[in-house]
mmCIF file of C-alpha atoms in Angstrom:
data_model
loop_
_atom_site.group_PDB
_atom_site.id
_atom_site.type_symbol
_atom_site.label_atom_id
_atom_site.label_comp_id
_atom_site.label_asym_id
_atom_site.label_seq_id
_atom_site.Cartn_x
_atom_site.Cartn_y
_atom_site.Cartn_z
ATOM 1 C CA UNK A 13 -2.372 -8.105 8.846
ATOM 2 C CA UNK A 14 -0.254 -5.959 6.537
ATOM 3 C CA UNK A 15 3.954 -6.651 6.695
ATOM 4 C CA UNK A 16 5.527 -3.604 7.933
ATOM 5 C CA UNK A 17 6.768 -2.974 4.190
ATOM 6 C CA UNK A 18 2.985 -3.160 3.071
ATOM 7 C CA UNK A 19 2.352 -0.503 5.678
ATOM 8 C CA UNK A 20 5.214 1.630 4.926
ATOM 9 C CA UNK A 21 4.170 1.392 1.087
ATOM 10 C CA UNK A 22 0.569 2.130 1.251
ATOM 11 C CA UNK A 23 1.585 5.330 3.262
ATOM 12 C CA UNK A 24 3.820 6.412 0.918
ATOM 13 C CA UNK A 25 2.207 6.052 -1.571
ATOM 14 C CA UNK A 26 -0.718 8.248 -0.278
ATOM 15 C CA UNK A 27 1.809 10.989 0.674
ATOM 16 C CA UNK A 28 3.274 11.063 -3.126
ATOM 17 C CA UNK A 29 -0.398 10.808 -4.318
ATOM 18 C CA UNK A 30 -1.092 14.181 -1.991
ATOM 19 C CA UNK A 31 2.044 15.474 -2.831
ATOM 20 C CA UNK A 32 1.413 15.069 -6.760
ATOM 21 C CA UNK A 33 -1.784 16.966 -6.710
ATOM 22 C CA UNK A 34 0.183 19.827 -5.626
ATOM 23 C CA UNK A 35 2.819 19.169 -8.613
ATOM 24 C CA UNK A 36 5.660 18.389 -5.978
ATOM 25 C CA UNK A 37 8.106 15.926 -6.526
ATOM 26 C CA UNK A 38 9.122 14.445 -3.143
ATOM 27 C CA UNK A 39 12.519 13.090 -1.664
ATOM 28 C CA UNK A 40 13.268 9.611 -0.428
ATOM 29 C CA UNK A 41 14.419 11.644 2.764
ATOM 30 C CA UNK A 42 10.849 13.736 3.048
ATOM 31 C CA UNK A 43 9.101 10.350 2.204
ATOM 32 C CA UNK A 44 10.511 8.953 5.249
ATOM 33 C CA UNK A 45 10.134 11.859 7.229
ATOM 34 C CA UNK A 46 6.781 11.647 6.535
ATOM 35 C CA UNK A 47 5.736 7.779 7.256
ATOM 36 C CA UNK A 48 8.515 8.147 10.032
ATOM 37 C CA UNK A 49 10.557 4.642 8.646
ATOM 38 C CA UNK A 50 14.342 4.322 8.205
ATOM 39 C CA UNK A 51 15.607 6.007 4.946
ATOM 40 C CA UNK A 52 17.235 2.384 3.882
ATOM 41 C CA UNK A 53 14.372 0.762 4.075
ATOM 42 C CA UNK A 54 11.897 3.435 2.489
ATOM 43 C CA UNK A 55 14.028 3.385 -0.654
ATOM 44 C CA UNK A 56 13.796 -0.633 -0.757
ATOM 45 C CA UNK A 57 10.202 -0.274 -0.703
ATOM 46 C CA UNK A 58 10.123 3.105 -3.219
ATOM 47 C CA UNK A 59 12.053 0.992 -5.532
ATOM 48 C CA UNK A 60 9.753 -2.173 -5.147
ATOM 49 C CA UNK A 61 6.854 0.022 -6.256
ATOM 50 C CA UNK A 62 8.282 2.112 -9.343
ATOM 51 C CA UNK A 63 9.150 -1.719 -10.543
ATOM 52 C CA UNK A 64 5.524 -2.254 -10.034
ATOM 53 C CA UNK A 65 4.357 0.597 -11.496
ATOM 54 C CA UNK A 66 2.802 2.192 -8.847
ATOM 55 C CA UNK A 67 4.780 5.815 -8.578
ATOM 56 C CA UNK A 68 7.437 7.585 -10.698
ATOM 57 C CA UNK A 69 10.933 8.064 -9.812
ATOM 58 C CA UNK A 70 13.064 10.890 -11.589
ATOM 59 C CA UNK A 71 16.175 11.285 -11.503
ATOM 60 C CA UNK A 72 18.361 14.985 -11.306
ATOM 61 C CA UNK A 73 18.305 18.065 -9.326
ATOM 62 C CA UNK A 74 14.512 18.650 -9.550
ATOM 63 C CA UNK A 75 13.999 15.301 -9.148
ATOM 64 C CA UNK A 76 12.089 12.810 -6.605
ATOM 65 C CA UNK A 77 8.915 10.589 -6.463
ATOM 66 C CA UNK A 78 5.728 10.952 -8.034
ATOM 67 C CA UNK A 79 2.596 9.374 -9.200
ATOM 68 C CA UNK A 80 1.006 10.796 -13.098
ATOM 69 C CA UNK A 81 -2.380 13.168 -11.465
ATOM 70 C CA UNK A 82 -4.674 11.397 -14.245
ATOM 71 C CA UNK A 83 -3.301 7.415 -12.800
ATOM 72 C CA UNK A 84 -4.049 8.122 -9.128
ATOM 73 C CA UNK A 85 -7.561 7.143 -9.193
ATOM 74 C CA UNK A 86 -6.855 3.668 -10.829
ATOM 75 C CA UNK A 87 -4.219 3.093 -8.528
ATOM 76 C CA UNK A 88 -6.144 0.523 -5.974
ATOM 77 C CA UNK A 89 -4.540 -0.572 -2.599
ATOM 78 C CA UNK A 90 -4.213 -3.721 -4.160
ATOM 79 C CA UNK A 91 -1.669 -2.720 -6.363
ATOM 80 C CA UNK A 92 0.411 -1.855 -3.536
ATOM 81 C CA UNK A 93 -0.198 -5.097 -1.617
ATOM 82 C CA UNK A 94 0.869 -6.922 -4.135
ATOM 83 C CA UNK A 95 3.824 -4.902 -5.311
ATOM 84 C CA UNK A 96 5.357 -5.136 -1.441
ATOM 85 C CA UNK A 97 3.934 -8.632 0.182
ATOM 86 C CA UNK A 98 2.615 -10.161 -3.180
ATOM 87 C CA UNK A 99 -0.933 -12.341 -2.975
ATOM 88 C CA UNK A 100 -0.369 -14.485 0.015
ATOM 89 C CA UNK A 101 -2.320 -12.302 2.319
ATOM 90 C CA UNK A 102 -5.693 -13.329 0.432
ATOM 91 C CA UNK A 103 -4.539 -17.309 0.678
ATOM 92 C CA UNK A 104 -2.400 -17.599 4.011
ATOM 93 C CA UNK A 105 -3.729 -18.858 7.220
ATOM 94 C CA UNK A 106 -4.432 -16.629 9.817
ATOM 95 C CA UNK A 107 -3.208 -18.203 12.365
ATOM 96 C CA UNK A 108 -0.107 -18.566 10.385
ATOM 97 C CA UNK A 109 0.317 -22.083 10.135
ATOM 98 C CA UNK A 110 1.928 -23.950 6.880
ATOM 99 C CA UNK A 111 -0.582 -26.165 6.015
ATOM 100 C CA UNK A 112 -3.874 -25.020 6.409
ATOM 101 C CA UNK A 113 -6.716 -25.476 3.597
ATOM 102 C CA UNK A 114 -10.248 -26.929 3.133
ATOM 103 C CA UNK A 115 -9.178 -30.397 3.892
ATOM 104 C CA UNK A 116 -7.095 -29.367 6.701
ATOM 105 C CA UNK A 117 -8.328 -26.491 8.625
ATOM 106 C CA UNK A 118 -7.243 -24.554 11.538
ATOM 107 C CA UNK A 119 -9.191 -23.438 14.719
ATOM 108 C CA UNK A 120 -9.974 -20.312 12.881
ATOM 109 C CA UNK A 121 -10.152 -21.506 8.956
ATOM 110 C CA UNK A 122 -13.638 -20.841 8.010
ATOM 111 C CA UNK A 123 -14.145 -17.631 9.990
ATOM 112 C CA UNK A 124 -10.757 -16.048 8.304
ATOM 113 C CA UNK A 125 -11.755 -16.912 4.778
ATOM 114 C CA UNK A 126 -14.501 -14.169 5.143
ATOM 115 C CA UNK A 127 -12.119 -12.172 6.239
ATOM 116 C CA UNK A 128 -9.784 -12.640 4.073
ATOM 117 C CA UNK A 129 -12.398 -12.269 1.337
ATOM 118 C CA UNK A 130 -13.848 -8.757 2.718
ATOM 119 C CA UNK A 131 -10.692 -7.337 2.661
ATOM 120 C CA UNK A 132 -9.414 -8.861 -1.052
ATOM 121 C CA UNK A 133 -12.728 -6.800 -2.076
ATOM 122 C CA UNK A 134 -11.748 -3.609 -0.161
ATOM 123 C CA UNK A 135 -8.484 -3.654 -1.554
ATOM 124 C CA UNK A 136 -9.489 -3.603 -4.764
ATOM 125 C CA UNK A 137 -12.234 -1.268 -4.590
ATOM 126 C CA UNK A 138 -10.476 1.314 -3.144
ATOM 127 C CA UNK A 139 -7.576 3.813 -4.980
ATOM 128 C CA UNK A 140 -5.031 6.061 -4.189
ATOM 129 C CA UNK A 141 -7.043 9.168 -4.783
ATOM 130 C CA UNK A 142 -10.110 8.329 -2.679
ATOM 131 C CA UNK A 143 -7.374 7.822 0.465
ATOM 132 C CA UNK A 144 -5.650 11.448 -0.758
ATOM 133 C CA UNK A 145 -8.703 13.097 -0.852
ATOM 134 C CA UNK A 146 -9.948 12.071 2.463
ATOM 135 C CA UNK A 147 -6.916 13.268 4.256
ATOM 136 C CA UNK A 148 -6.860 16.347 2.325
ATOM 137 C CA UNK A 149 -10.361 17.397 3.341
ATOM 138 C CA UNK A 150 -9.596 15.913 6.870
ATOM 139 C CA UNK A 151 -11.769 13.546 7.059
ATOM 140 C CA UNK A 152 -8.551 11.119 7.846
ATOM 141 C CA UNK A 153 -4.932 10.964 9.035
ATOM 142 C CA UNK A 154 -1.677 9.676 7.984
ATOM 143 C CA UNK A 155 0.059 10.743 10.970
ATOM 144 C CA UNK A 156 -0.583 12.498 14.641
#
């Protein structure tokens, strides 16, 4: 459902989120260590989301990625989305098709829309900080 960019960049942006709690700046390299994607393209998607807003980059020696502690809770998955694959995921068809609307449906039209509208609503109800915490306490995984 997600581009592999959208992936990459939601996992990211949970490890900086974990990582910033513990007042660690981390690397582009230790980012993509992490998520296990190419450096190249972790940087293209690290830079798409400090345009965005979504995490910090600073620059020097002691430098790296980061996300402000107090802005990780208002940071929702949306954000993300939308920084990496933009809006289309809550308008495209899902069986990929170019036309495809009301007027014009495909075989699955009507039964995506709910989809589509379920996860527009979890996107958005759900931050950076609720993710963080979870895999902090265990309760979920970023990687096995």
């Amino acid at each position: 459902m997600f581009s592999k960019a959208c992936e990459y960049g939601i996992k990211a942006s949970i490890f900086i989120a974990l990582s910033s709690y513990k007042g660690v700046r981390v690397s582009l390299k230790g980012i993509a260590k992490e998520i296990n994607s190419p450096e190249a393209f972790t940087a293209k998607i690290l830079q798409d989301l400090v345009r965005h807003d979504v995490i910090n980059s600073i620059k020097g020696a002691h430098g790296g990625f980061e996300i402000e502690k107090t802005l990780i809770s208002s940071i929702k998955l949306s954000h993300i989305v939308n920084a990496i694959d933009g809006d289309s995921i809550y308008s495209g068809c899902g069986l990929g098709l170019d036309t495809c609307d009301e007027d014009h449906p495909c075989p699955v039209h009507h039964k995506f829309k709910s989809v589509r509208e379920e996860l527009k609503f979890m996107l958005e109800n759900t931050n950076l900080e609720e993710l963080a915490l979870n895999i902090k306490s265990g309760a979920s995984f970023l990687k096995m």
